[in-house]
JSON list of C-alpha atoms in Angstrom, two decimals:
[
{"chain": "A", "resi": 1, "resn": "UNK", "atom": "CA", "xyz": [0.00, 0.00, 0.00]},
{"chain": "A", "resi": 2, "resn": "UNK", "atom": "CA", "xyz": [1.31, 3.35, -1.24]},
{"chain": "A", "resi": 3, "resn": "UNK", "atom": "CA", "xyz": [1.13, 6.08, 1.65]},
{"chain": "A", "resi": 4, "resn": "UNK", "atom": "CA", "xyz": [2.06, 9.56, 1.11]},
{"chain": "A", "resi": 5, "resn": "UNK", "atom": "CA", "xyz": [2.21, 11.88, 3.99]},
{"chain": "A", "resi": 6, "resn": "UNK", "atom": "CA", "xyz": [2.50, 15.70, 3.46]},
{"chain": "A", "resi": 7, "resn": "UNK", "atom": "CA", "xyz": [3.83, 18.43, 6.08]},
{"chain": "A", "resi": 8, "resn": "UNK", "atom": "CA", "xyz": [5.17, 21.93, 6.21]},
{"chain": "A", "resi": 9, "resn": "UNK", "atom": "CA", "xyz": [1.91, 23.68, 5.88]},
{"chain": "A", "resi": 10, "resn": "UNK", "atom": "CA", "xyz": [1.08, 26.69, 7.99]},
{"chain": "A", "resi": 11, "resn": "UNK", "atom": "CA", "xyz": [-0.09, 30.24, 8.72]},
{"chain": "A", "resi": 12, "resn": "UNK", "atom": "CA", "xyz": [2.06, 32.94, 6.92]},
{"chain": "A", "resi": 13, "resn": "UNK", "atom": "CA", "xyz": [2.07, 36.38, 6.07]},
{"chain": "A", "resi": 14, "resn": "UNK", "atom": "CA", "xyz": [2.22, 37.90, 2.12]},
{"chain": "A", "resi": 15, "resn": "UNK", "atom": "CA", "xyz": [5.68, 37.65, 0.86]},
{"chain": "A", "resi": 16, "resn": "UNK", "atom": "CA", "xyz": [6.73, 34.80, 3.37]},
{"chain": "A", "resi": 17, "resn": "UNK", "atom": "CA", "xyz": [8.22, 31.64, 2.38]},
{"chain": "A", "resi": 18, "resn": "UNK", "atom": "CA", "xyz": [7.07, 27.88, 3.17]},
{"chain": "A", "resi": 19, "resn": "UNK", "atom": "CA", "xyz": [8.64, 24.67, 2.56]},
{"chain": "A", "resi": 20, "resn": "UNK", "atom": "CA", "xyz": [6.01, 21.59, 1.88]},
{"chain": "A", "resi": 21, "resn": "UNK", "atom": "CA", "xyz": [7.41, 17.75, 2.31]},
{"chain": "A", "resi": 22, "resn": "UNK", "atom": "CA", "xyz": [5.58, 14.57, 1.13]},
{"chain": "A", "resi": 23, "resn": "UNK", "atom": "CA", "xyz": [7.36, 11.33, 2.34]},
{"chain": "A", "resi": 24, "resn": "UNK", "atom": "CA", "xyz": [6.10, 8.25, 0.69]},
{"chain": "A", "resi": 25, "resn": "UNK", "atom": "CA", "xyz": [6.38, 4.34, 1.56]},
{"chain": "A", "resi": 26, "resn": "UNK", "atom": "CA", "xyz": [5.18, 1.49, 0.20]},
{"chain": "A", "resi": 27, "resn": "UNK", "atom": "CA", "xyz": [5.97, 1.76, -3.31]},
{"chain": "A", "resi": 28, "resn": "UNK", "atom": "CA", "xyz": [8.85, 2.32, -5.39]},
{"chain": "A", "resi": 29, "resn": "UNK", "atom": "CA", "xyz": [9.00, 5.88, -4.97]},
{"chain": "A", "resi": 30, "resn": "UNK", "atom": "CA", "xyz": [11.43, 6.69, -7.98]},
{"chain": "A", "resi": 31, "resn": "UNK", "atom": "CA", "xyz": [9.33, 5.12, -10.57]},
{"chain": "A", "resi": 32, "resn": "UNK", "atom": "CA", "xyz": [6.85, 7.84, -10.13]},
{"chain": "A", "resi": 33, "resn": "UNK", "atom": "CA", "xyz": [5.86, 10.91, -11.40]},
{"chain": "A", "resi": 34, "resn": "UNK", "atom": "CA", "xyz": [5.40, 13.33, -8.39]},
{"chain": "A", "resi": 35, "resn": "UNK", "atom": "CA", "xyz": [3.38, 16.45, -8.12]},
{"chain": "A", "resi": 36, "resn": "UNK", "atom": "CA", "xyz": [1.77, 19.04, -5.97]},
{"chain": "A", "resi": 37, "resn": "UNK", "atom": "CA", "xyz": [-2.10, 20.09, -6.58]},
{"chain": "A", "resi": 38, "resn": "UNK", "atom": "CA", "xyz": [-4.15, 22.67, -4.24]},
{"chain": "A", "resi": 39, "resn": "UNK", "atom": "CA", "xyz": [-7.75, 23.20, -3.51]},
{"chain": "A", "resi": 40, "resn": "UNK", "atom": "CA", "xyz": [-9.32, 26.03, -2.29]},
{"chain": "A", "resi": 41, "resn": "UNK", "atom": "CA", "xyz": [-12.62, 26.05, -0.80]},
{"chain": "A", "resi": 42, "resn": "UNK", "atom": "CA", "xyz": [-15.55, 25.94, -2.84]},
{"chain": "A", "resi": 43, "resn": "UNK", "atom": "CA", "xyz": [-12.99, 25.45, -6.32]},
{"chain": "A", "resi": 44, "resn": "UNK", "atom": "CA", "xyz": [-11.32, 22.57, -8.16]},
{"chain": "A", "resi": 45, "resn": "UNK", "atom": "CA", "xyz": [-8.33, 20.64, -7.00]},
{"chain": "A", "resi": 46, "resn": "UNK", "atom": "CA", "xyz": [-5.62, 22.07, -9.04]},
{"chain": "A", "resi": 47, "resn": "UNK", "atom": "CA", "xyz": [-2.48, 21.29, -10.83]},
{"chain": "A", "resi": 48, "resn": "UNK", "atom": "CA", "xyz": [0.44, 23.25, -9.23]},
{"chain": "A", "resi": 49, "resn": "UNK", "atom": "CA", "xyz": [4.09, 21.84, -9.75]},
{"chain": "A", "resi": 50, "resn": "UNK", "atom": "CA", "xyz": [4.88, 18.33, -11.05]},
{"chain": "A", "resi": 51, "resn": "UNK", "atom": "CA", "xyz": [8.31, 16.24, -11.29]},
{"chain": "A", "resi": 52, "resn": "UNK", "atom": "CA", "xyz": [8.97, 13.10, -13.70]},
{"chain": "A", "resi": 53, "resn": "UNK", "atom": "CA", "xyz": [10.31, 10.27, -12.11]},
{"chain": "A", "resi": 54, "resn": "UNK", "atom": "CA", "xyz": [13.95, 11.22, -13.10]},
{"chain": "A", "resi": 55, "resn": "UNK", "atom": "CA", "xyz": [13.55, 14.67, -12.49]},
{"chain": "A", "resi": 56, "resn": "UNK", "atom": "CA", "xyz": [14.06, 15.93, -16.13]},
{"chain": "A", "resi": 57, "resn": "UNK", "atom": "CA", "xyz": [10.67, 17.12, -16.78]},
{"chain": "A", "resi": 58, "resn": "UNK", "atom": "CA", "xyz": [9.46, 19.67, -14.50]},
{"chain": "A", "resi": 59, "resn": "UNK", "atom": "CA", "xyz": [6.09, 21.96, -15.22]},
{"chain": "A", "resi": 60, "resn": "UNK", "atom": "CA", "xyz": [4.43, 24.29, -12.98]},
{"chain": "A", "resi": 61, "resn": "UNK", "atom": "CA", "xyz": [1.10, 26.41, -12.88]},
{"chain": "A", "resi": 62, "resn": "UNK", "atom": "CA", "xyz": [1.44, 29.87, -14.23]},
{"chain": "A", "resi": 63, "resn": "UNK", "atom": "CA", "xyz": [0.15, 31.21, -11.28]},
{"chain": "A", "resi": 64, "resn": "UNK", "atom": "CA", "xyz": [3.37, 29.80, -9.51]},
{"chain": "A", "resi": 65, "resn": "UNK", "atom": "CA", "xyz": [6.31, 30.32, -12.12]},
{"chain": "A", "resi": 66, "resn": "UNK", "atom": "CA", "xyz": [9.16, 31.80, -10.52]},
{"chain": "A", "resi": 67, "resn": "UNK", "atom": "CA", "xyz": [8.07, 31.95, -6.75]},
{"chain": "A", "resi": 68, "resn": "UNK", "atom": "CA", "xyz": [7.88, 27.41, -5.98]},
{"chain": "A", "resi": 69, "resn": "UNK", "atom": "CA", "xyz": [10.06, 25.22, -7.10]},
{"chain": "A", "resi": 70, "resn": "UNK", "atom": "CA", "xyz": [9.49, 21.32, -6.97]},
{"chain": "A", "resi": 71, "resn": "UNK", "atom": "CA", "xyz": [12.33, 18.99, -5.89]},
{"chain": "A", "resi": 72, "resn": "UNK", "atom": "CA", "xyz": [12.36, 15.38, -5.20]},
{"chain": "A", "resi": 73, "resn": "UNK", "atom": "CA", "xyz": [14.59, 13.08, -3.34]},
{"chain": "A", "resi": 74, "resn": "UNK", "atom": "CA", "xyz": [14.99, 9.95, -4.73]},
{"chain": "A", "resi": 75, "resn": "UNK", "atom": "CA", "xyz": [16.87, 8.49, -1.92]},
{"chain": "A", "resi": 76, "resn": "UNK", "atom": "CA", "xyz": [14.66, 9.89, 0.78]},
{"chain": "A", "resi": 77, "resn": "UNK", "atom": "CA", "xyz": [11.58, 8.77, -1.03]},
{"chain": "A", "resi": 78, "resn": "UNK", "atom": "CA", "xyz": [10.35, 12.18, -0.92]},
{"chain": "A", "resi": 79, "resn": "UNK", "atom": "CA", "xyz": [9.49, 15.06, -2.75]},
{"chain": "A", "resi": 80, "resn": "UNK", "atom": "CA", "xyz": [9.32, 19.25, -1.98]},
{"chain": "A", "resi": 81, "resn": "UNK", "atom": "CA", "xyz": [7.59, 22.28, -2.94]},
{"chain": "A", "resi": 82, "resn": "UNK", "atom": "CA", "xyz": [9.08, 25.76, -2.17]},
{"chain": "A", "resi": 83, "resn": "UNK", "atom": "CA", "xyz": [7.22, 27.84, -2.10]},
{"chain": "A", "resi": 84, "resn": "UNK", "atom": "CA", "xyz": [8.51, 32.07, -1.96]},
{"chain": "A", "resi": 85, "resn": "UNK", "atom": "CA", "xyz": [6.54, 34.93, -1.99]},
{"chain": "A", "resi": 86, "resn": "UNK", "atom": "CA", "xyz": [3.55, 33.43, -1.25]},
{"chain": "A", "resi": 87, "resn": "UNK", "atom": "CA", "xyz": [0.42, 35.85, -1.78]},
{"chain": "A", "resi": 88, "resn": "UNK", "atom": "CA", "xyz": [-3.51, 35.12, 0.08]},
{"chain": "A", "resi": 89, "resn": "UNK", "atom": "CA", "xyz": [-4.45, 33.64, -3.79]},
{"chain": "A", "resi": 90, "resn": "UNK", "atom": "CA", "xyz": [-2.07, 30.85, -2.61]},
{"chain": "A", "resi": 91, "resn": "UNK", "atom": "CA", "xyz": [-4.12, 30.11, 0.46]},
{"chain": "A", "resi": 92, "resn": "UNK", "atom": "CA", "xyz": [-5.62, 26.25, -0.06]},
{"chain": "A", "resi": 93, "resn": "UNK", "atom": "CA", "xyz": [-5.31, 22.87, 1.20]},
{"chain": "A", "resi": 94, "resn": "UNK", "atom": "CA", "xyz": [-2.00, 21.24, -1.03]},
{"chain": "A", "resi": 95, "resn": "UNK", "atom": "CA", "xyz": [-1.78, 17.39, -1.47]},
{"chain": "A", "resi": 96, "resn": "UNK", "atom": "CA", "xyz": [0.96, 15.64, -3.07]},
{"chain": "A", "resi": 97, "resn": "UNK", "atom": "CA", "xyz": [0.22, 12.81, -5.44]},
{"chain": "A", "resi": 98, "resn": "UNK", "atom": "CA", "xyz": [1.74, 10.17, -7.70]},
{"chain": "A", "resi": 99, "resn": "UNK", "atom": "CA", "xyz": [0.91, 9.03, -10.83]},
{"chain": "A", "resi": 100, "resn": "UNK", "atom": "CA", "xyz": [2.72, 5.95, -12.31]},
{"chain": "A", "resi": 101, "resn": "UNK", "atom": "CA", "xyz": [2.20, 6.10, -16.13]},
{"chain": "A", "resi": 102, "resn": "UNK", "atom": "CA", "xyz": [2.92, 10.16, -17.08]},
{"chain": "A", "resi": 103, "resn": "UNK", "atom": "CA", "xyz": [3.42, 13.61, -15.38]},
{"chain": "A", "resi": 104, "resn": "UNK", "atom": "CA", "xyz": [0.31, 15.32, -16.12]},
{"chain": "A", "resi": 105, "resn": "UNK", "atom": "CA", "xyz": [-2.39, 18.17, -14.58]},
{"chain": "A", "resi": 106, "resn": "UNK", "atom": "CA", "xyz": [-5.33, 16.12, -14.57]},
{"chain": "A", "resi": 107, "resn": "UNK", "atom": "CA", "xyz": [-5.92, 15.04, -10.80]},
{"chain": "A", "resi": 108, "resn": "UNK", "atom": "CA", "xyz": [-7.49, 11.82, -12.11]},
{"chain": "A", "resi": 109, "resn": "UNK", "atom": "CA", "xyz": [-4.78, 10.99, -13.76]},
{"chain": "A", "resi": 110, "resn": "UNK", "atom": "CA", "xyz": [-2.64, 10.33, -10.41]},
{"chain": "A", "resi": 111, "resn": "UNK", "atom": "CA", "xyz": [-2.99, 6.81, -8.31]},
{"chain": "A", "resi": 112, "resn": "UNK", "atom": "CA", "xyz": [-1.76, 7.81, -4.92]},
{"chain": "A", "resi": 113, "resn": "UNK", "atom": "CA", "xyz": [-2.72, 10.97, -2.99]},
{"chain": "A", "resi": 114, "resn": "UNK", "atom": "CA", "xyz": [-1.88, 12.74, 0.83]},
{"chain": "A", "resi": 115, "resn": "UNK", "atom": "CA", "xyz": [-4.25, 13.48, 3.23]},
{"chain": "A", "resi": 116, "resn": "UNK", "atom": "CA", "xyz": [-3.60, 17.46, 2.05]},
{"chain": "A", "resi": 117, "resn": "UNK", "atom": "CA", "xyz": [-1.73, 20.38, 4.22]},
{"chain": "A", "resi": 118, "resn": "UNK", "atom": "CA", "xyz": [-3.10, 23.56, 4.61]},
{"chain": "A", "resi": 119, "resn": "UNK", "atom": "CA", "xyz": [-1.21, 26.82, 3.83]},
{"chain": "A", "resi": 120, "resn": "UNK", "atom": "CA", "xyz": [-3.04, 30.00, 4.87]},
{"chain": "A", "resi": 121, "resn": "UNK", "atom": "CA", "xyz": [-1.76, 33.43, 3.71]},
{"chain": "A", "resi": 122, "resn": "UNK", "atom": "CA", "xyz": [-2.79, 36.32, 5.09]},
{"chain": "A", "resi": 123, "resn": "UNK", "atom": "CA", "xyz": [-2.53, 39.97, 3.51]}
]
């Protein structure tokens, strides 16, 4: 059974910084494709950063470009989103999720999901 456990979330200010973990078990972490959605209330779960197995092929959200950066950790079975400059649009519950056949934005697309962490970011 594939678990994936996120942490890092929190209460910040505009313009802070946060660092979001996901350690996985149970699976053969570097095999898959890793990436970080969000949901805010009332809207869609949303595609945010994503990282190929290898690391090669890494795509973010528009909305994100520039201020996170996705990293994984092959070794530690784990994968990271930084996150800078974080704004109140940013504000959402984040999950981390795998997806064993291709890095992609669709949600459904991904096997394996976290329980979620929220980030709240207050102007």
């Amino acid at each position: 059974q594939v678990q994936l456990v996120e942490s890092g979330g929190g209460l910040v200010q505009a313009g802070d910084s946060l660092r979001l973990s996901c350690a996985t078990s149970g699976g053969t972490f570097s095999t898959y494709h890793m990436a970080w959605f969000r949901q805010a209330p009332g809207k869609e779960r949303v595609f945010v950063a994503g990282s190929s197995w290898g690391g090669r092929s890494i795509n973010y959200a528009d909305s994100v470009k520039g201020r996170f950066t996705i990293s994984r950790d092959n070794a530690k079975n784990s994968v990271y989103l930084q996150m800078n400059s974080l704004k109140p649009e940013d504000t959402a519950v984040y999950y981390c999720a795998a997806a064993k056949i291709r890095l992609t934005t669709t949600p459904g697309q991904y096997d394996y999901w976290g329980q979620g962490t929220q980030v709240t970011v207050s102007s």
